[in-house]
Amino acid sequence: MLPRVSLILGVFASIAAATNVTIINSCGETVWPAIFPAANGGEIGGFELTENDYLTIILPEGYSGRIWPRTGCDASGNCETGACQGGINCTSPAAGGPTLAQFTIDGYAKFDYFGPSSVDGFNVPVAITPDYGTECNLGPVICTGQDEGEGCDETFACPTGIHYTVGFCHS
Ligand SMILES: *[C@@H]1O[C@H](CO)[C@@H](O)[C@H](O)[C@H]1NC(C)=O
Ligand SMILES: *[C@@H]1O[C@H](CO)[C@@H](O)[C@H](O)[C@H]1NC(C)=O
């Protein structure tokens, strides 16, 4: 009986701790977001996102990985920038070049650690915006160019459990 009860509680706990991240494409053209390791329990590694469209993905507690834009992709996932293995539905990090939105969810002491990074390179402006509120009152942190922008290549922390927006070409 007891093991069964704790298993059920464990399932609820992991659902409660999941973090939603909404990816928005404000570039004037289609981009192909990629996520490694894949989001939504390994289901979403990458997809096509048309101009002004958005999609919300779910990262589990303990997740550590990155979201990045790919540009100029064909149907097989060959891209001008940000290409990975696995085609459109990525199964590896990018070989090199793209701007990254890095996330560690519930990394330490119930805090998420995140930041936009151009350390691997820069292709498209990437902004991360935690939901405003008393718990984490930070504006967008953004890489607008290689090592350029408010908060580019820095790491930020917010209490686990809030929602984030990752904006490509956010202005
Ligand atoms: C996250 O997204 C899921 C699925 O869309 C939704 O059911 C859930 O309420 C969201 N959680 C939060 C904290 O926004
Ligand atoms: C993407 O890959 C994952 C892992 O292999 C798989 O579970 C999922 O169904 C794939 N999604 C699509 C849209 O092909």
mmCIF file of C-alpha atoms and ligand atoms in Angstrom:
data_model
loop_
_atom_site.group_PDB
_atom_site.id
_atom_site.type_symbol
_atom_site.label_atom_id
_atom_site.label_comp_id
_atom_site.label_asym_id
_atom_site.label_seq_id
_atom_site.Cartn_x
_atom_site.Cartn_y
_atom_site.Cartn_z
ATOM 1 C CA MET A 1 0.000 0.000 0.000
ATOM 2 C CA LEU A 2 2.587 2.575 1.001
ATOM 3 C CA PRO A 3 4.762 2.313 -2.129
ATOM 4 C CA ARG A 4 1.649 2.784 -4.230
ATOM 5 C CA VAL A 5 0.643 5.946 -2.354
ATOM 6 C CA SER A 6 4.091 7.491 -2.721
ATOM 7 C CA LEU A 7 4.169 6.660 -6.421
ATOM 8 C CA ILE A 8 0.897 8.541 -6.943
ATOM 9 C CA LEU A 9 2.135 11.512 -4.928
ATOM 10 C CA GLY A 10 5.322 11.511 -6.970
ATOM 11 C CA VAL A 11 3.353 11.781 -10.205
ATOM 12 C CA PHE A 12 1.373 14.751 -8.926
ATOM 13 C CA ALA A 13 4.524 16.417 -7.654
ATOM 14 C CA SER A 14 6.246 16.185 -11.027
ATOM 15 C CA ILE A 15 3.208 17.598 -12.837
ATOM 16 C CA ALA A 16 3.043 20.519 -10.404
ATOM 17 C CA ALA A 17 6.737 21.288 -10.904
ATOM 18 C CA ALA A 18 6.672 21.297 -14.711
ATOM 19 C CA THR A 19 7.483 24.650 -16.274
ATOM 20 C CA ASN A 20 5.788 26.035 -19.356
ATOM 21 C CA VAL A 21 7.806 28.029 -21.841
ATOM 22 C CA THR A 22 6.075 29.863 -24.669
ATOM 23 C CA ILE A 23 8.197 30.334 -27.790
ATOM 24 C CA ILE A 24 7.180 33.293 -29.962
ATOM 25 C CA ASN A 25 8.456 34.083 -33.442
ATOM 26 C CA SER A 26 8.603 37.842 -34.008
ATOM 27 C CA CYS A 27 11.029 37.534 -36.913
ATOM 28 C CA GLY A 28 9.600 38.591 -40.235
ATOM 29 C CA GLU A 29 9.889 35.017 -41.500
ATOM 30 C CA THR A 30 9.550 31.401 -40.458
ATOM 31 C CA VAL A 31 12.011 30.048 -37.894
ATOM 32 C CA TRP A 32 12.410 26.465 -36.705
ATOM 33 C CA PRO A 33 12.827 26.331 -32.899
ATOM 34 C CA ALA A 34 14.851 23.414 -31.548
ATOM 35 C CA ILE A 35 14.996 22.089 -27.994
ATOM 36 C CA PHE A 36 17.644 19.773 -26.619
ATOM 37 C CA PRO A 37 17.033 17.626 -24.651
ATOM 38 C CA ALA A 38 13.536 17.423 -26.131
ATOM 39 C CA ALA A 39 10.580 18.964 -24.257
ATOM 40 C CA ASN A 40 7.195 17.456 -23.342
ATOM 41 C CA GLY A 41 8.631 14.184 -22.083
ATOM 42 C CA GLY A 42 10.937 13.768 -25.064
ATOM 43 C CA GLU A 43 8.202 14.405 -27.658
ATOM 44 C CA ILE A 44 9.145 17.887 -28.933
ATOM 45 C CA GLY A 45 12.680 18.327 -30.247
ATOM 46 C CA GLY A 46 11.881 20.955 -32.832
ATOM 47 C CA PHE A 47 9.196 22.299 -35.134
ATOM 48 C CA GLU A 48 8.340 24.934 -37.696
ATOM 49 C CA LEU A 49 7.047 28.266 -36.372
ATOM 50 C CA THR A 50 5.667 30.743 -38.866
ATOM 51 C CA GLU A 51 5.856 34.511 -38.489
ATOM 52 C CA ASN A 52 3.983 35.823 -35.390
ATOM 53 C CA ASP A 53 3.088 32.292 -34.279
ATOM 54 C CA TYR A 54 3.841 30.746 -30.888
ATOM 55 C CA LEU A 55 3.880 27.369 -29.156
ATOM 56 C CA THR A 56 4.090 26.455 -25.470
ATOM 57 C CA ILE A 57 6.367 23.605 -24.468
ATOM 58 C CA ILE A 58 6.736 21.884 -21.113
ATOM 59 C CA LEU A 59 10.068 21.363 -19.341
ATOM 60 C CA PRO A 60 10.195 18.963 -16.390
ATOM 61 C CA GLU A 61 11.647 19.642 -12.963
ATOM 62 C CA GLY A 62 15.414 19.104 -13.110
ATOM 63 C CA TYR A 63 15.570 19.873 -16.833
ATOM 64 C CA SER A 64 18.792 21.383 -18.096
ATOM 65 C CA GLY A 65 19.040 22.287 -21.746
ATOM 66 C CA ARG A 66 18.656 24.871 -24.457
ATOM 67 C CA ILE A 67 16.184 26.269 -26.949
ATOM 68 C CA TRP A 68 17.470 27.884 -30.120
ATOM 69 C CA PRO A 69 16.278 29.230 -33.460
ATOM 70 C CA ARG A 70 17.097 27.618 -36.792
ATOM 71 C CA THR A 71 16.782 29.596 -40.011
ATOM 72 C CA GLY A 72 16.426 28.650 -43.650
ATOM 73 C CA CYS A 73 15.411 25.023 -43.071
ATOM 74 C CA ASP A 74 14.065 22.659 -45.712
ATOM 75 C CA ALA A 75 11.582 19.852 -45.039
ATOM 76 C CA SER A 76 14.419 17.477 -44.114
ATOM 77 C CA GLY A 77 15.759 19.840 -41.463
ATOM 78 C CA ASN A 78 18.782 21.033 -43.403
ATOM 79 C CA CYS A 79 19.133 24.601 -42.150
ATOM 80 C CA GLU A 80 21.268 27.616 -42.978
ATOM 81 C CA THR A 81 21.830 28.204 -39.238
ATOM 82 C CA GLY A 82 21.282 26.155 -36.090
ATOM 83 C CA ALA A 83 21.034 22.743 -37.760
ATOM 84 C CA CYS A 84 21.001 19.606 -35.594
ATOM 85 C CA GLN A 85 20.703 15.868 -36.114
ATOM 86 C CA GLY A 86 17.241 14.352 -36.461
ATOM 87 C CA GLY A 87 15.734 16.717 -39.024
ATOM 88 C CA ILE A 88 13.002 19.185 -38.046
ATOM 89 C CA ASN A 89 12.408 17.241 -34.798
ATOM 90 C CA CYS A 90 15.916 17.709 -33.362
ATOM 91 C CA THR A 91 17.742 14.917 -31.511
ATOM 92 C CA SER A 92 21.050 16.675 -30.808
ATOM 93 C CA PRO A 93 22.417 20.092 -29.902
ATOM 94 C CA ALA A 94 23.271 22.400 -32.799
ATOM 95 C CA ALA A 95 26.671 21.733 -34.326
ATOM 96 C CA GLY A 96 27.485 25.390 -33.661
ATOM 97 C CA GLY A 97 26.458 28.893 -34.393
ATOM 98 C CA PRO A 98 23.015 29.716 -33.039
ATOM 99 C CA THR A 99 21.978 32.012 -30.205
ATOM 100 C CA LEU A 100 20.780 29.925 -27.236
ATOM 101 C CA ALA A 101 18.124 30.291 -24.551
ATOM 102 C CA GLN A 102 19.535 28.175 -21.747
ATOM 103 C CA PHE A 103 17.379 26.804 -18.925
ATOM 104 C CA THR A 104 17.901 24.767 -15.790
ATOM 105 C CA ILE A 105 14.541 24.151 -14.122
ATOM 106 C CA ASP A 106 14.632 23.732 -10.349
ATOM 107 C CA GLY A 107 18.404 23.562 -10.451
ATOM 108 C CA TYR A 108 19.141 24.454 -6.836
ATOM 109 C CA ALA A 109 17.098 25.606 -3.830
ATOM 110 C CA LYS A 110 13.856 25.734 -5.887
ATOM 111 C CA PHE A 111 15.268 28.234 -8.359
ATOM 112 C CA ASP A 112 15.427 28.137 -12.136
ATOM 113 C CA TYR A 113 18.607 29.387 -13.801
ATOM 114 C CA PHE A 114 18.411 30.802 -17.289
ATOM 115 C CA GLY A 115 19.911 33.221 -19.750
ATOM 116 C CA PRO A 116 20.334 34.050 -23.410
ATOM 117 C CA SER A 117 23.749 33.117 -24.745
ATOM 118 C CA SER A 118 25.845 33.990 -27.765
ATOM 119 C CA VAL A 119 28.827 32.010 -26.479
ATOM 120 C CA ASP A 120 28.348 29.386 -29.233
ATOM 121 C CA GLY A 121 27.561 32.078 -31.801
ATOM 122 C CA PHE A 122 24.719 34.311 -32.883
ATOM 123 C CA ASN A 123 22.072 33.884 -35.568
ATOM 124 C CA VAL A 124 18.804 35.515 -34.416
ATOM 125 C CA PRO A 125 18.056 37.826 -31.434
ATOM 126 C CA VAL A 126 16.841 35.735 -28.478
ATOM 127 C CA ALA A 127 15.006 37.162 -25.460
ATOM 128 C CA ILE A 128 13.876 35.375 -22.316
ATOM 129 C CA THR A 129 11.083 37.005 -20.307
ATOM 130 C CA PRO A 130 10.007 35.542 -16.975
ATOM 131 C CA ASP A 131 6.414 36.367 -16.062
ATOM 132 C CA TYR A 132 6.339 39.631 -14.218
ATOM 133 C CA GLY A 133 5.292 39.612 -10.609
ATOM 134 C CA THR A 134 6.504 40.105 -7.127
ATOM 135 C CA GLU A 135 8.377 36.786 -7.217
ATOM 136 C CA CYS A 136 10.700 37.609 -10.079
ATOM 137 C CA ASN A 137 10.535 41.136 -11.343
ATOM 138 C CA LEU A 138 12.947 41.027 -14.260
ATOM 139 C CA GLY A 139 12.401 42.494 -17.687
ATOM 140 C CA PRO A 140 13.353 40.664 -20.865
ATOM 141 C CA VAL A 141 16.975 39.509 -20.910
ATOM 142 C CA ILE A 142 18.203 39.497 -24.474
ATOM 143 C CA CYS A 143 21.044 38.828 -26.901
ATOM 144 C CA THR A 144 20.621 41.289 -29.743
ATOM 145 C CA GLY A 145 23.992 40.406 -31.272
ATOM 146 C CA GLN A 146 27.190 38.573 -30.465
ATOM 147 C CA ASP A 147 27.890 39.518 -26.801
ATOM 148 C CA GLU A 148 25.388 42.366 -27.176
ATOM 149 C CA GLY A 149 22.162 43.149 -25.363
ATOM 150 C CA GLU A 150 20.826 43.557 -21.863
ATOM 151 C CA GLY A 151 21.785 40.353 -20.046
ATOM 152 C CA CYS A 152 23.390 38.583 -22.995
ATOM 153 C CA ASP A 153 25.682 35.756 -21.756
ATOM 154 C CA GLU A 154 24.582 36.285 -18.148
ATOM 155 C CA THR A 155 22.753 33.828 -15.893
ATOM 156 C CA PHE A 156 19.586 34.801 -14.035
ATOM 157 C CA ALA A 157 17.537 33.050 -11.370
ATOM 158 C CA CYS A 158 13.812 32.994 -10.622
ATOM 159 C CA PRO A 159 11.778 30.828 -8.235
ATOM 160 C CA THR A 160 10.725 27.556 -9.842
ATOM 161 C CA GLY A 161 7.098 27.427 -10.965
ATOM 162 C CA ILE A 162 6.792 30.572 -13.058
ATOM 163 C CA HIS A 163 6.147 30.785 -16.792
ATOM 164 C CA TYR A 164 8.731 31.990 -19.323
ATOM 165 C CA THR A 165 8.531 33.403 -22.804
ATOM 166 C CA VAL A 166 11.337 32.905 -25.303
ATOM 167 C CA GLY A 167 11.096 35.463 -28.078
ATOM 168 C CA PHE A 168 12.957 35.252 -31.363
ATOM 169 C CA CYS A 169 13.558 38.750 -32.803
ATOM 170 C CA HIS A 170 11.846 40.212 -29.745
ATOM 171 C CA SER A 171 12.217 43.991 -29.810
HETATM 172 C C1 LIG B 1 1.242 24.395 -18.468
HETATM 173 O O1 LIG B 1 0.639 23.924 -19.645
HETATM 174 C C2 LIG B 1 -0.251 22.843 -19.413
HETATM 175 C C3 LIG B 1 -0.658 22.271 -20.758
HETATM 176 O O2 LIG B 1 -0.998 23.268 -21.664
HETATM 177 C C4 LIG B 1 -1.420 23.369 -18.599
HETATM 178 O O3 LIG B 1 -2.332 22.311 -18.362
HETATM 179 C C5 LIG B 1 -0.891 23.883 -17.270
HETATM 180 O O4 LIG B 1 -1.930 24.471 -16.538
HETATM 181 C C6 LIG B 1 0.202 24.910 -17.477
HETATM 182 N N1 LIG B 1 0.824 25.189 -16.185
HETATM 183 C C7 LIG B 1 1.126 26.419 -15.800
HETATM 184 C C8 LIG B 1 1.800 26.535 -14.462
HETATM 185 O O5 LIG B 1 0.905 27.395 -16.484
HETATM 186 C C1 LIG B 2 9.927 13.713 -32.211
HETATM 187 O O1 LIG B 2 10.832 12.775 -31.673
HETATM 188 C C2 LIG B 2 10.367 12.191 -30.472
HETATM 189 C C3 LIG B 2 11.491 11.338 -29.900
HETATM 190 O O2 LIG B 2 11.935 10.410 -30.837
HETATM 191 C C4 LIG B 2 9.099 11.402 -30.745
HETATM 192 O O3 LIG B 2 8.607 10.835 -29.554
HETATM 193 C C5 LIG B 2 8.059 12.341 -31.332
HETATM 194 O O4 LIG B 2 6.898 11.629 -31.691
HETATM 195 C C6 LIG B 2 8.615 13.055 -32.551
HETATM 196 N N1 LIG B 2 7.652 14.050 -32.979
HETATM 197 C C7 LIG B 2 7.308 14.211 -34.244
HETATM 198 C C8 LIG B 2 6.338 15.313 -34.522
HETATM 199 O O5 LIG B 2 7.759 13.527 -35.140
#
